[in-house]
Coordinates of C-alpha atoms in Angstrom, one line a residue:
M44 CA -7.0 -25.9 3.8
N45 CA -8.5 -22.8 5.3
D46 CA -6.5 -23.0 8.4
F47 CA -3.5 -22.0 6.1
I48 CA -4.7 -20.2 2.8
L49 CA -3.1 -17.0 4.8
S50 CA 0.9 -18.9 5.3
S51 CA 0.1 -20.0 1.7
L52 CA -0.2 -17.1 0.2
I53 CA 2.5 -15.3 1.5
F54 CA 5.3 -18.6 2.1
T55 CA 4.5 -19.9 -1.2
P56 CA 6.8 -17.3 -3.4
L57 CA 9.2 -17.9 -1.2
L58 CA 9.0 -21.5 -1.8
A59 CA 9.5 -20.9 -5.6
A60 CA 12.6 -18.0 -4.6
L61 CA 14.8 -21.4 -2.5
I62 CA 13.8 -23.4 -6.4
V63 CA 15.3 -20.9 -7.8
L64 CA 18.1 -20.3 -6.4
L65 CA 18.5 -24.3 -6.0
L66 CA 18.8 -23.9 -9.9
P67 CA 21.9 -23.5 -12.0
M68 CA 21.6 -20.0 -13.6
R69 CA 22.0 -21.9 -17.8
F70 CA 18.1 -23.4 -16.3
Q71 CA 16.7 -19.5 -17.5
N72 CA 13.6 -21.0 -19.3
T73 CA 13.0 -23.3 -16.2
I74 CA 14.3 -20.6 -14.2
K75 CA 11.6 -17.7 -15.3
A76 CA 9.1 -21.7 -15.6
V77 CA 9.0 -21.6 -11.5
A78 CA 9.0 -17.4 -11.5
L79 CA 6.1 -18.0 -13.4
G80 CA 4.0 -20.4 -10.8
G81 CA 4.9 -19.4 -7.6
A82 CA 3.1 -16.3 -8.9
L83 CA 1.0 -17.5 -10.2
V84 CA -0.4 -20.0 -7.3
Q85 CA -0.5 -16.7 -4.9
M86 CA -2.3 -15.3 -8.1
V87 CA -5.1 -18.5 -7.2
L88 CA -5.4 -18.0 -3.7
A89 CA -5.7 -15.1 -3.4
I90 CA -8.6 -14.9 -6.1
L91 CA -9.7 -17.9 -4.7
L92 CA -9.6 -16.3 -0.6
Y93 CA -11.3 -13.5 -2.1
F94 CA -14.4 -15.3 -2.9
R95 CA -14.5 -17.0 0.1
F96 CA -14.0 -13.8 3.0
D97 CA -17.5 -13.3 4.2
G98 CA -17.9 -9.8 3.1
T99 CA -21.1 -9.8 5.4
A100 CA -19.7 -10.0 9.0
A101 CA -19.0 -7.5 11.2
A102 CA -16.0 -6.1 11.1
N103 CA -14.2 -2.7 12.7
G104 CA -10.5 -3.7 12.5
Q105 CA -9.4 -4.2 16.0
S106 CA -12.1 -7.8 15.5
G107 CA -13.9 -9.8 13.3
Y108 CA -11.1 -10.9 10.8
Q109 CA -11.7 -14.0 9.1
F110 CA -9.2 -17.3 8.4
V111 CA -6.6 -16.7 12.2
N112 CA -3.6 -18.0 11.7
K113 CA -2.5 -17.7 15.6
L114 CA 1.0 -19.1 16.5
D115 CA 3.9 -18.5 19.7
W116 CA 6.6 -17.2 18.2
I117 CA 8.9 -15.6 20.4
G118 CA 8.4 -15.8 24.2
F119 CA 9.8 -16.2 26.8
S120 CA 10.0 -14.4 30.7
L121 CA 11.7 -11.8 31.9
G122 CA 11.1 -12.3 35.6
S123 CA 9.2 -9.1 37.5
L124 CA 9.0 -7.3 34.1
G125 CA 6.2 -9.9 32.8
R126 CA 5.8 -12.0 29.7
F127 CA 8.0 -10.3 26.2
Q128 CA 6.5 -12.5 23.5
I129 CA 5.6 -12.1 19.5
E130 CA 3.3 -14.3 17.3
Y131 CA 3.0 -15.5 14.2
F132 CA -0.4 -13.7 14.1
V133 CA -2.1 -12.8 10.5
G134 CA -5.5 -12.7 9.2
V135 CA -7.4 -11.0 7.0
D136 CA -10.8 -8.4 7.3
G137 CA -12.7 -5.6 4.1
I138 CA -9.4 -4.3 4.7
S139 CA -6.5 -6.2 3.0
I140 CA -8.9 -8.7 0.9
S141 CA -8.6 -5.8 -2.5
M142 CA -4.8 -5.7 -1.5
V143 CA -3.9 -9.3 -1.6
L144 CA -6.3 -10.4 -4.3
L145 CA -4.4 -6.5 -5.6
T146 CA -0.4 -8.6 -4.4
G147 CA -2.3 -11.6 -6.5
I148 CA -2.2 -10.0 -10.2
V149 CA -0.1 -7.8 -10.3
G150 CA 2.6 -10.2 -9.6
V151 CA 1.7 -12.1 -12.3
I152 CA 1.7 -9.8 -14.8
G153 CA 5.3 -8.6 -13.1
V154 CA 6.5 -11.8 -13.8
I155 CA 5.3 -11.9 -17.2
S156 CA 6.0 -8.3 -17.9
S157 CA 9.8 -10.2 -16.5
W158 CA 10.1 -12.1 -19.9
T159 CA 12.8 -10.0 -21.8
I160 CA 15.0 -9.3 -18.4
K161 CA 17.9 -10.3 -20.4
K162 CA 20.9 -9.8 -17.1
N163 CA 21.3 -11.8 -14.2
I164 CA 18.3 -13.5 -14.8
K165 CA 18.6 -16.4 -11.5
G166 CA 18.8 -12.6 -9.5
Y167 CA 16.6 -10.4 -10.9
F168 CA 13.6 -13.3 -9.9
L169 CA 15.1 -14.4 -6.6
L170 CA 14.7 -11.3 -5.4
Y171 CA 11.5 -10.0 -7.7
L172 CA 10.0 -13.7 -4.9
L173 CA 11.3 -12.8 -1.8
L174 CA 9.2 -8.6 -3.0
L175 CA 6.3 -10.3 -3.3
T176 CA 6.3 -12.8 -0.2
S177 CA 7.1 -9.8 1.6
V178 CA 4.0 -7.7 0.3
M179 CA 2.0 -10.2 1.1
G180 CA 2.9 -10.3 3.9
C181 CA 1.9 -6.7 5.7
F182 CA -0.9 -7.2 3.9
L183 CA -2.1 -10.3 6.0
A184 CA 0.2 -9.5 9.3
L185 CA -1.9 -8.5 12.6
D186 CA 1.4 -8.4 15.1
F187 CA 3.0 -5.0 14.8
F188 CA 7.1 -6.9 14.8
L189 CA 5.6 -9.6 12.3
F190 CA 4.6 -6.5 9.9
Y191 CA 7.8 -4.2 10.4
L192 CA 9.4 -7.4 10.0
F193 CA 8.0 -7.8 6.3
F194 CA 7.5 -3.6 5.6
E195 CA 11.7 -3.6 6.2
F196 CA 11.8 -6.8 4.6
M197 CA 10.8 -4.9 1.0
L198 CA 14.4 -2.6 1.0
L199 CA 17.1 -4.5 -0.2
P200 CA 15.0 -6.6 -2.9
M201 CA 13.4 -2.9 -4.1
Y202 CA 17.1 -1.7 -3.5
F203 CA 18.6 -4.0 -5.7
L204 CA 16.2 -4.4 -8.6
I205 CA 16.6 -1.1 -9.0
G206 CA 20.5 -0.4 -9.2
I207 CA 21.2 -3.2 -10.5
W208 CA 18.4 -3.8 -12.8
G209 CA 17.8 0.5 -13.5
G210 CA 18.3 2.5 -16.2
P211 CA 22.0 5.1 -16.1
K212 CA 21.1 6.9 -12.4
R213 CA 19.6 4.0 -10.9
E214 CA 22.6 3.7 -8.3
Y215 CA 21.3 7.2 -7.5
A216 CA 17.6 6.2 -7.5
A217 CA 18.4 3.6 -5.6
I218 CA 19.9 4.7 -2.6
K219 CA 18.0 7.7 -2.4
F220 CA 14.7 5.1 -2.4
F221 CA 16.4 3.0 0.3
I222 CA 17.5 5.9 1.9
Y223 CA 14.3 8.0 2.3
T224 CA 12.6 4.9 3.4
L225 CA 14.6 3.6 5.7
V226 CA 14.3 7.0 7.7
G227 CA 9.8 5.9 7.6
S228 CA 11.3 2.9 9.1
L229 CA 12.7 4.3 12.0
F230 CA 9.5 6.1 12.7
I231 CA 7.5 3.6 13.0
L232 CA 10.3 1.4 14.8
I233 CA 10.9 4.0 17.7
V234 CA 6.1 4.3 17.8
M235 CA 6.4 0.4 17.5
I236 CA 7.9 0.0 20.5
G237 CA 6.3 2.7 22.2
L238 CA 3.4 0.1 21.7
Y239 CA 4.2 -2.6 23.5
T240 CA 6.1 -1.4 26.6
S241 CA 2.9 0.5 26.5
V242 CA 0.2 -2.5 26.0
I243 CA -0.3 -5.5 27.2
D244 CA -1.8 -9.2 25.9
P245 CA -5.0 -9.7 27.9
E246 CA -5.7 -13.1 26.8
A247 CA -2.3 -14.5 27.7
T248 CA -2.6 -12.4 30.7
A249 CA -6.1 -14.0 32.1
A250 CA -3.5 -17.1 31.3
Q251 CA -0.2 -15.8 33.5
L252 CA -2.9 -15.2 36.4
G253 CA -4.7 -18.4 35.5
M254 CA -8.4 -17.3 34.9
L255 CA -9.0 -19.4 31.8
Q256 CA -12.1 -21.4 31.6
D257 CA -11.4 -24.9 30.3
G258 CA -7.8 -23.0 28.4
V259 CA -9.8 -20.4 26.4
A260 CA -10.3 -16.4 27.7
N261 CA -13.9 -15.3 27.2
S262 CA -15.1 -12.3 27.5
D263 CA -16.0 -11.9 30.6
V264 CA -12.4 -13.3 31.7
I265 CA -10.8 -10.3 28.8
L266 CA -12.8 -7.4 30.7
Q267 CA -12.1 -8.6 34.0
V268 CA -8.5 -9.4 33.3
Q269 CA -9.1 -5.2 31.2
Q270 CA -10.6 -4.3 34.5
L271 CA -8.0 -5.5 37.3
L272 CA -5.5 -3.5 35.0
Q273 CA -7.3 -0.2 34.9
Q274 CA -7.6 -0.5 38.8
N275 CA -3.4 -1.3 39.2
V276 CA -3.1 -4.9 40.4
I277 CA -1.3 -7.1 38.8
E278 CA 2.1 -7.3 39.1
G279 CA 4.5 -6.9 36.4
A280 CA 5.9 -10.3 36.7
N281 CA 1.9 -11.1 35.4
I282 CA 1.5 -8.8 32.4
V283 CA 2.1 -10.1 29.1
R284 CA 2.6 -7.6 27.0
T285 CA 2.0 -8.0 23.2
F286 CA 2.6 -6.8 19.8
S287 CA -0.7 -7.1 18.7
I288 CA -2.6 -5.0 16.4
P289 CA -5.8 -5.7 17.2
A290 CA -4.8 -5.6 21.3
M291 CA -2.8 -2.4 20.1
M292 CA -6.9 -1.0 18.6
D293 CA -8.5 -1.5 22.3
P294 CA -7.4 1.7 25.0
A295 CA -8.5 -0.6 27.9
N296 CA -5.6 -3.2 27.3
F297 CA -2.9 0.0 27.8
I298 CA -0.6 0.1 30.9
P299 CA -1.7 2.5 33.4
G300 CA 0.7 5.2 33.9
S301 CA 2.9 4.1 30.8
L302 CA 3.9 6.0 27.7
L303 CA 1.5 6.0 25.9
H304 CA -1.5 5.7 27.4
V305 CA -4.5 8.7 27.2
L306 CA -3.3 10.2 30.5
S307 CA 0.1 9.7 30.8
G308 CA 0.1 13.2 30.2
T309 CA 3.6 13.3 28.6
V310 CA 4.6 15.7 26.4
L311 CA 6.9 16.5 23.9
W312 CA 7.7 20.1 22.1
D313 CA 4.4 20.9 23.5
L314 CA 2.7 17.9 21.9
P315 CA 1.1 14.8 23.6
I316 CA 3.2 12.3 23.2
R317 CA 0.5 9.9 21.8
F318 CA 0.6 13.5 19.0
I319 CA 3.7 12.6 18.7
A320 CA 3.3 8.7 18.1
F321 CA 0.3 9.6 15.4
L322 CA 3.3 11.9 13.5
L323 CA 5.9 9.3 13.6
L324 CA 3.7 6.6 12.5
F325 CA 2.1 9.3 10.0
V326 CA 5.2 10.1 8.5
G327 CA 6.5 6.5 8.0
F328 CA 3.6 5.5 6.7
A329 CA 3.5 9.1 4.4
I330 CA 7.3 9.0 3.1
K331 CA 5.4 5.4 1.2
V332 CA 2.1 6.1 -0.2
P333 CA 3.8 9.1 -1.0
S334 CA 3.0 12.1 -0.3
V335 CA 4.0 16.2 -0.5
P336 CA 6.6 17.2 0.9
V337 CA 7.7 13.6 1.4
H338 CA 7.3 12.4 -2.5
T339 CA 11.2 13.1 -4.1
W340 CA 12.3 9.9 -4.0
L341 CA 9.1 8.2 -6.2
P342 CA 9.7 10.2 -9.7
D343 CA 13.5 9.5 -10.0
A344 CA 13.0 5.7 -8.6
H345 CA 10.4 4.7 -11.2
V346 CA 11.9 5.9 -13.4
E347 CA 15.4 4.2 -13.7
A348 CA 13.1 0.9 -12.3
P349 CA 13.1 -1.5 -15.1
T350 CA 9.2 -1.5 -16.4
P351 CA 8.7 -4.6 -14.5
I352 CA 9.4 -3.5 -11.3
S353 CA 7.8 0.6 -12.0
V354 CA 4.1 -2.0 -11.9
L355 CA 4.9 -4.3 -8.5
L356 CA 5.9 0.1 -7.2
A357 CA 3.1 2.0 -8.6
A358 CA 0.8 -1.0 -8.4
I359 CA 1.2 -2.5 -4.5
L360 CA 4.1 -1.4 -2.3
L361 CA 2.2 2.5 -2.1
K362 CA -0.4 0.9 -1.1
V363 CA 1.7 -0.7 1.7
G364 CA 2.0 2.9 2.9
G365 CA -2.0 3.8 2.5
Y366 CA -3.1 0.5 3.6
G367 CA -0.1 1.0 6.9
L368 CA -2.4 4.5 7.9
I369 CA -5.6 2.4 7.7
R370 CA -4.7 -0.3 9.9
I371 CA -2.0 1.1 12.2
V372 CA -1.9 4.6 12.5
Y373 CA -6.0 5.6 12.4
P374 CA -6.7 2.9 15.0
I375 CA -4.0 3.0 17.4
F376 CA -4.1 6.5 17.5
P377 CA -8.0 8.2 16.4
D378 CA -7.3 10.6 19.1
G379 CA -4.3 12.4 16.4
G380 CA -6.3 11.4 13.7
A381 CA -9.9 13.2 14.7
Y382 CA -6.4 15.9 15.9
F383 CA -5.3 15.9 12.7
S384 CA -7.8 15.5 10.0
V385 CA -7.7 18.6 8.0
L386 CA -3.1 18.6 8.3
V387 CA -3.6 14.9 7.0
G388 CA -6.6 16.1 4.4
G389 CA -4.4 19.2 3.4
L390 CA -1.6 16.9 2.4
G391 CA -3.9 14.6 0.5
V392 CA -4.9 18.0 -1.4
L393 CA -1.5 19.3 -1.6
S394 CA -0.3 16.2 -2.5
I395 CA -3.5 16.1 -5.8
I396 CA -2.5 19.2 -6.9
Y397 CA 0.4 19.6 -6.8
G398 CA 1.1 16.1 -8.5
A399 CA -0.4 16.8 -11.4
L400 CA 0.5 20.2 -11.4
C401 CA 4.2 18.5 -11.8
A402 CA 3.3 15.9 -14.5
L403 CA 1.9 19.0 -17.0
A404 CA 5.2 20.0 -17.1
M405 CA 6.3 16.6 -18.2
N406 CA 7.8 15.7 -21.2
D407 CA 9.2 11.9 -20.2
L408 CA 6.3 9.8 -20.5
K409 CA 6.9 7.6 -17.0
K410 CA 7.8 10.5 -15.1
L411 CA 4.0 12.4 -15.6
I412 CA 2.9 8.8 -15.1
A413 CA 4.9 9.0 -11.5
Y414 CA 3.5 12.6 -10.7
S415 CA 0.0 11.7 -11.9
S416 CA 0.7 8.4 -9.4
V417 CA 1.5 10.9 -6.3
S418 CA -1.5 13.2 -7.1
H419 CA -4.3 10.3 -7.4
M420 CA -3.2 9.1 -4.3
G421 CA -3.4 11.8 -2.5
F422 CA -7.1 11.2 -2.9
V423 CA -6.9 7.7 -0.7
L424 CA -5.4 10.1 2.1
L425 CA -8.4 13.0 2.0
G426 CA -11.5 10.4 2.5
L427 CA -9.1 9.0 5.1
A428 CA -8.8 12.3 6.6
S429 CA -12.8 12.7 6.1
L430 CA -14.1 10.1 8.2
T431 CA -16.7 9.4 7.1
S432 CA -17.7 6.0 5.8
E433 CA -18.1 6.7 1.7
G434 CA -14.7 8.6 2.6
V435 CA -12.9 5.5 4.0
N436 CA -14.9 3.3 1.0
G437 CA -13.6 5.6 -1.7
A438 CA -9.4 5.8 -0.1
I439 CA -9.9 1.6 0.2
Y440 CA -11.6 1.6 -3.8
M441 CA -8.8 4.2 -4.9
M442 CA -5.6 2.0 -3.6
F443 CA -7.2 -0.8 -5.9
S444 CA -8.0 0.9 -8.8
H445 CA -5.1 3.0 -8.8
G446 CA -2.9 -0.7 -8.6
I447 CA -5.0 -2.0 -11.3
I448 CA -4.4 1.5 -13.9
S449 CA -1.0 1.8 -12.5
A450 CA 0.0 -1.4 -13.7
M451 CA -1.5 -0.9 -17.4
L452 CA 0.0 2.9 -17.1
F453 CA 3.2 2.1 -16.7
L454 CA 2.9 -1.0 -19.0
V455 CA 2.4 1.2 -22.2
V456 CA 5.5 2.9 -21.2
G457 CA 6.6 0.0 -21.6
V458 CA 5.6 -1.0 -24.6
I459 CA 7.4 2.1 -26.7
Y460 CA 10.7 2.6 -24.4
D461 CA 11.4 -1.5 -25.9
R462 CA 10.9 -0.6 -29.6
A463 CA 12.1 3.3 -29.5
H464 CA 14.3 2.9 -26.1
D465 CA 13.7 6.8 -25.2
R466 CA 9.8 7.6 -24.4
M467 CA 10.2 11.7 -24.4
I468 CA 6.6 13.0 -25.7
L469 CA 7.8 15.0 -28.0
N470 CA 10.4 12.4 -30.2
F471 CA 6.8 10.6 -31.3
R472 CA 4.0 12.4 -33.4
G473 CA 1.8 10.4 -34.9
L474 CA 2.2 7.4 -33.5
A475 CA -1.5 5.7 -33.9
K476 CA -1.5 5.6 -38.1
R477 CA 1.1 2.9 -37.3
M478 CA 0.6 1.8 -34.0
P479 CA -3.0 1.3 -32.9
A480 CA -3.0 -1.5 -30.7
Y481 CA -1.0 0.1 -28.4
T482 CA -3.5 3.7 -28.9
T483 CA -6.0 1.7 -28.2
F484 CA -4.6 1.0 -24.9
V485 CA -3.0 4.2 -24.2
V486 CA -6.3 5.7 -24.3
I487 CA -7.8 3.0 -22.3
A488 CA -5.0 3.2 -19.3
F489 CA -5.2 7.3 -19.4
F490 CA -9.3 7.7 -19.9
A491 CA -9.0 5.3 -16.1
S492 CA -6.8 6.9 -15.1
L493 CA -8.7 10.8 -15.6
G494 CA -12.0 9.2 -13.9
L495 CA -13.7 8.7 -16.7
P496 CA -17.0 7.9 -15.8
G497 CA -17.1 2.9 -16.7
F498 CA -14.5 2.9 -15.3
S499 CA -12.7 1.8 -11.9
G500 CA -11.0 5.5 -11.0
F501 CA -14.2 6.9 -11.6
I502 CA -15.9 5.2 -8.2
A503 CA -12.8 4.8 -6.3
E504 CA -12.8 9.8 -7.0
L505 CA -16.7 10.2 -7.1
L506 CA -16.5 7.6 -3.7
V507 CA -13.7 10.5 -1.7
L508 CA -15.4 13.2 -3.0
V509 CA -18.9 12.1 -1.3
G510 CA -17.3 11.8 1.6
G511 CA -15.2 14.9 1.8
F512 CA -18.0 17.1 0.6
S513 CA -20.8 15.5 3.4
A514 CA -17.4 16.1 6.2
P515 CA -18.3 19.5 7.7
D516 CA -21.2 17.7 8.4
I517 CA -21.3 14.2 9.3
T518 CA -17.5 14.1 11.2
G519 CA -16.3 17.5 11.1
M520 CA -13.1 15.9 10.5
L521 CA -12.7 18.8 7.5
P522 CA -13.7 21.3 5.8
R523 CA -15.6 22.0 2.2
W524 CA -13.4 23.8 0.8
L525 CA -10.7 21.3 0.6
T526 CA -12.8 19.2 -1.0
I527 CA -13.0 22.1 -3.9
V528 CA -10.1 22.6 -4.5
A529 CA -9.4 18.7 -4.8
V530 CA -11.3 19.5 -7.6
F531 CA -9.5 20.6 -10.0
G532 CA -6.9 17.4 -10.0
L533 CA -9.6 16.3 -11.8
L534 CA -9.5 19.1 -14.3
L535 CA -5.5 18.5 -14.9
A536 CA -5.8 15.6 -14.7
A537 CA -7.8 15.8 -17.9
A538 CA -5.4 18.0 -19.1
Y539 CA -1.8 16.0 -19.1
Y540 CA -3.3 12.9 -20.3
L541 CA -5.5 15.2 -23.1
W542 CA -2.4 17.3 -23.6
A543 CA 0.0 13.6 -24.1
L544 CA -1.7 11.7 -26.5
Q545 CA -3.2 14.0 -28.6
R546 CA 1.2 14.9 -29.3
M547 CA 1.9 11.9 -29.3
F548 CA -0.7 10.1 -31.0
F549 CA -2.6 12.1 -33.1
G550 CA -1.8 14.1 -36.3
K551 CA 1.0 13.6 -39.0
Y552 CA 3.3 10.1 -38.1
W553 CA 7.0 11.6 -37.3
I554 CA 9.7 10.8 -34.7
F555 CA 13.4 12.2 -34.6
P556 CA 15.0 11.9 -36.5
E557 CA 18.0 10.7 -34.3
L558 CA 15.3 7.5 -33.6
R559 CA 14.5 6.5 -37.1
E560 CA 17.3 3.4 -37.1
K561 CA 16.9 2.0 -33.9
A562 CA 13.3 2.3 -33.3
K563 CA 11.3 -0.9 -34.2
L564 CA 7.5 0.4 -33.6
S565 CA 6.0 -2.3 -34.2
D566 CA 2.3 -3.2 -32.9
L567 CA 1.3 -5.6 -29.9
N568 CA 2.5 -9.0 -30.1
A569 CA 0.7 -11.8 -27.4
R570 CA 3.3 -10.8 -24.7
E571 CA 1.7 -7.3 -24.3
Y572 CA -2.1 -8.1 -25.3
L573 CA -1.3 -11.3 -22.3
M574 CA -0.6 -8.4 -19.9
L575 CA -2.6 -5.3 -20.9
V576 CA -5.9 -7.2 -21.9
P577 CA -6.3 -8.8 -18.3
L578 CA -5.8 -5.0 -16.5
A579 CA -8.7 -3.0 -19.3
I580 CA -10.9 -6.2 -18.5
L581 CA -10.5 -6.0 -14.7
A582 CA -10.7 -1.6 -14.8
L583 CA -13.8 -1.6 -16.7
V584 CA -15.5 -4.6 -14.2
F585 CA -14.9 -2.9 -11.2
G586 CA -15.9 0.3 -12.9
I587 CA -19.4 -1.1 -14.1
F588 CA -19.6 -3.1 -11.5
P589 CA -18.1 -1.5 -8.0
H590 CA -20.4 -3.8 -5.9
L591 CA -18.4 -7.1 -6.6
L592 CA -15.6 -4.8 -4.5
L593 CA -18.1 -2.6 -2.5
N594 CA -19.6 -5.5 -1.3
K595 CA -16.2 -7.1 0.7
I596 CA -15.0 -3.9 2.3
G597 CA -18.1 -2.0 3.1
V598 CA -19.1 -3.5 6.1
A599 CA -15.0 -3.3 7.4
A600 CA -14.6 0.6 6.0
Q601 CA -18.3 1.3 8.1
G602 CA -16.8 -1.4 11.9
F603 CA -13.8 0.9 11.0
T604 CA -15.2 4.5 11.0
E605 CA -17.8 4.5 14.4
L606 CA -14.6 2.7 15.5
V607 CA -12.0 5.8 15.2
L608 CA -14.2 8.2 15.3
R609 CA -15.5 7.0 18.9
N610 CA -12.6 6.4 20.4
G611 CA -10.7 9.6 18.2
Q612 CA -13.3 11.7 20.9
E613 CA -13.4 9.7 24.2
Q614 CA -8.8 9.9 23.9
L615 CA -8.3 13.3 22.1
Q616 CA -10.8 14.7 25.2
M617 CA -9.2 12.3 27.1
V618 CA -5.7 13.8 26.3
L619 CA -6.3 16.2 26.0
S620 CA -7.6 17.1 29.3
T621 CA -4.2 15.8 30.6
I622 CA -2.5 19.2 29.2
V623 CA -5.7 21.3 30.5
R624 CA -4.6 20.7 34.5

């Protein structure tokens, strides 16, 4: 089971999608049941993996992966140019385990939320299941090509889910989402190709050279291959280039004289080519986070998307951007991470403040929550830029916490929209008297999101702020004033949530006259309780007992920080030395 649990996690929804594809459209209840079954199996496997995962095992992003499944996928000889190789390479570590658990949980919540979808049910659930497959694949892939395949595959299901089942401006929102994400994907593709031409697979190269001992390349053999590589004595025909992400994290695997080698000396626009590669990757993933100023697709996508797709978009798709920064960008280009730390941290703080100010100005409740996502995901960039153990732990914790809380936030917006077909804050007043249970969950979601102690959001924000404050003394990466400015984002979050709460839910009951005839403001039903109660419990559990997650991610976050700091300082000096010469 352990050998196939990751592949089962990825492809179970795809299997369910194939079953849905074969079912006639008239079997609507069966289609829903198959979709729910596929999501439930994926969730059970994710929970099982979470409990089986050993959080104490040494890991740093370059090594320490568990439940690894590695198979040759595409490979052929290029003659004197070596060997072309792509692998099916998946694994999990402390950086990805929280995202796997989050995807499993939110995937089921999204299916339950989709139960009221009426239009083309077969097509909807088929695309939904394909989306779950691609997102889970991103979080488990350790081959860059495989990761990119899943990353790109997310585009089409989301484009159609917004464009067909969205609101009045769905075509505009879907096209805007597609264009932004596609541009980011092209930036990532450019760097991926550059990395492939620059990095070898030391184990496969050892096999080409006949250096394996009993068919295995141990650490001594790999070290010997890396030494021969740096001495430029390996013939081109024996070199096996790779898309392996762990191999790309080791500077000893870069071919001397290649485009992205630290001593290549290649300069573009007065910047070393490695810095350009870092920026291209950063922008590619920052679009997905999203970070200011490449965030403008998100409010439109959220406002027009149906509620279940808004839930998936906020809870797990945005996390692919943050995950890509942690998994790929910083470990492969730590010199860029060190050089641009203030830029990354500054964009994080800008996102926190700008997103909060925009949320404060919104009258549309869904758009308010969309901008709050921009604000809260800014903490991920701030924590990552600090390169402290607390900051990185906080960034990962924030992605998980925000996934749980944002799912709850968009669900409560969906509740009022389903009943009134309107979500304008000024069109409602005193809803607490008519919908007390609904108001209770709105209060929980709002207070969890603004970082009230006892909820998971508080733990995430606390860790990021501690990491940011300590960064000048520990890593020297960020000025302390950036973190001080970020604190004002918490005050603004309290302002926009409490103001919305006061205007919509308290005071004398009133709704806009044009809504009175069509609005049926009944309280929560059983299906809505089934979605909201587990999310509220999770936000509380991971707020009161943060060790449940920190024990899983802590060792990997610490290893990641040490790896990036060590390699970053060394490689930064080497890169800058080539410019000085």
